[in-house]
Amino acid sequence: MPVSATSADKLRAAMARLLAGEPVHTDGALTKENLAREAQVSHATVHRAEDILAEWDAQVARPVLRTPGEVQRDETIATLRKKLREAREQATQTQDKLEALATVTANLYAENLTLKKRLGRRRVTILPTQDHE
């Protein structure tokens, strides 16, 4: 079922605005979803407009260049993802060390209790140390 003339006009006007980089109702990304939003029609209407979709595909098939701001944003995101990955690795290593220390501490505590039981109530005398000068 083809689209009405009014919907076709809306779609063509929306396509022209998006391709010119002058969107009114969207962020300007060249997607079929944005074409529907920009034209203020349903997604189903866009997909029924086969001739307009063919025009869209012919226009958008070319590589979409990113603006310098988009390039910088993407580079910042990549840098932040790398830093996050490194921070997670460091946190994992620190957690592993803490778990090892907790195990050693628990073992020392258990050994200390065992030694105290062996000593029983025997008195332990601490010998004074002499400093040699």
Coordinates of C-alpha atoms in Angstrom, one line a residue:
M1 CA 0.0 0.0 0.0
P2 CA 1.7 3.3 -1.1
V3 CA 1.8 6.3 1.1
S4 CA -0.4 9.4 0.7
A5 CA 0.9 12.4 -1.3
T6 CA 1.0 14.4 2.0
S7 CA 3.2 11.7 3.7
A8 CA 5.4 11.5 0.6
D9 CA 5.9 15.3 0.7
K10 CA 6.7 15.2 4.4
L11 CA 9.2 12.5 3.8
R12 CA 10.9 14.2 0.9
A13 CA 11.1 17.5 2.9
A14 CA 12.5 15.7 5.9
M15 CA 15.1 13.9 3.7
A16 CA 16.2 17.2 2.2
R17 CA 16.6 18.7 5.7
L18 CA 18.6 15.8 7.0
L19 CA 20.8 15.6 4.0
A20 CA 21.5 19.3 4.2
G21 CA 22.3 19.0 7.9
E22 CA 19.4 21.2 9.0
P23 CA 17.2 18.9 11.0
V24 CA 14.2 20.4 12.9
H25 CA 12.9 17.4 14.9
T26 CA 16.0 15.1 15.3
D27 CA 19.7 15.1 16.1
G28 CA 20.5 14.9 12.4
A29 CA 21.8 11.4 12.2
L30 CA 21.2 9.9 8.8
T31 CA 19.0 7.0 9.8
K32 CA 15.6 5.8 8.6
E33 CA 14.4 6.2 12.2
N34 CA 15.4 9.9 12.1
L35 CA 13.8 10.2 8.6
A36 CA 10.4 9.1 10.2
R37 CA 10.9 11.4 13.2
E38 CA 11.9 14.3 11.0
A39 CA 8.9 13.9 8.8
Q40 CA 6.7 13.3 11.8
V41 CA 5.3 10.1 10.3
S42 CA 5.3 6.5 11.6
H43 CA 8.1 4.0 10.9
A44 CA 5.6 1.9 9.0
T45 CA 4.8 4.9 6.7
V46 CA 8.5 5.2 5.9
H47 CA 8.8 1.5 5.0
R48 CA 5.8 1.7 2.8
A49 CA 7.3 4.6 0.8
E50 CA 9.5 2.3 -1.3
D51 CA 10.4 4.9 -3.9
I52 CA 11.4 7.5 -1.2
L53 CA 13.5 4.8 0.6
A54 CA 15.3 4.0 -2.7
E55 CA 16.1 7.7 -3.0
W56 CA 17.3 7.7 0.7
D57 CA 19.5 4.7 0.2
A58 CA 21.0 6.2 -2.9
Q59 CA 21.9 9.4 -1.0
V60 CA 22.9 7.9 2.3
A61 CA 24.9 5.0 0.7
R62 CA 27.9 7.3 0.5
P63 CA 30.1 7.4 3.6
V64 CA 28.9 9.8 6.2
L65 CA 31.7 12.1 7.3
R66 CA 31.9 13.0 10.9
T67 CA 32.3 16.6 12.1
P68 CA 35.5 17.5 13.9
G69 CA 33.4 17.6 17.1
E70 CA 32.1 14.1 16.5
V71 CA 35.7 12.9 15.9
Q72 CA 36.9 14.5 19.1
R73 CA 34.0 13.0 21.0
D74 CA 34.7 9.6 19.7
E75 CA 38.4 9.9 20.5
T76 CA 37.6 11.0 24.0
I77 CA 35.2 8.1 24.5
A78 CA 37.9 5.7 23.3
T79 CA 40.5 7.2 25.7
L80 CA 38.1 7.1 28.6
R81 CA 37.2 3.4 27.8
K82 CA 40.9 2.5 27.8
K83 CA 41.4 4.3 31.1
L84 CA 38.4 2.5 32.6
R85 CA 39.7 -0.8 31.4
E86 CA 43.1 -0.1 33.0
A87 CA 41.5 1.0 36.2
R88 CA 39.4 -2.1 36.4
E89 CA 42.5 -4.3 35.8
Q90 CA 44.3 -2.4 38.6
A91 CA 41.3 -2.8 40.9
T92 CA 41.2 -6.5 40.2
Q93 CA 44.9 -6.9 41.0
T94 CA 44.5 -4.9 44.2
Q95 CA 41.6 -7.0 45.2
D96 CA 43.6 -10.2 44.6
K97 CA 46.4 -8.8 46.8
L98 CA 44.0 -8.0 49.6
E99 CA 42.5 -11.4 49.5
A100 CA 46.0 -13.0 49.7
L101 CA 46.8 -10.7 52.7
A102 CA 43.5 -11.7 54.4
T103 CA 44.4 -15.4 53.9
V104 CA 47.9 -14.8 55.4
T105 CA 46.5 -12.9 58.3
A106 CA 43.9 -15.6 59.0
N107 CA 46.7 -18.2 58.9
L108 CA 48.9 -16.2 61.3
Y109 CA 46.0 -15.7 63.7
A110 CA 45.3 -19.4 63.7
E111 CA 49.0 -20.2 64.3
N112 CA 49.1 -17.6 67.1
L113 CA 46.1 -19.3 68.8
T114 CA 47.8 -22.7 68.5
L115 CA 51.0 -21.4 70.0
K116 CA 49.1 -19.8 72.9
K117 CA 47.4 -23.1 73.6
R118 CA 50.7 -25.0 73.6
L119 CA 52.2 -22.5 76.0
G120 CA 49.2 -22.8 78.2
R121 CA 49.7 -20.9 81.4
R122 CA 53.5 -21.0 81.3
R123 CA 55.0 -17.7 82.0
V124 CA 57.1 -16.2 79.3
T125 CA 60.0 -14.1 80.4
I126 CA 61.2 -11.4 78.0
L127 CA 64.9 -10.9 78.3
P128 CA 66.1 -7.3 78.3
T129 CA 68.3 -6.3 75.3
Q130 CA 71.6 -4.5 75.7
D131 CA 72.6 -1.8 73.3
H132 CA 76.2 -2.0 72.4
E133 CA 77.8 1.4 71.5

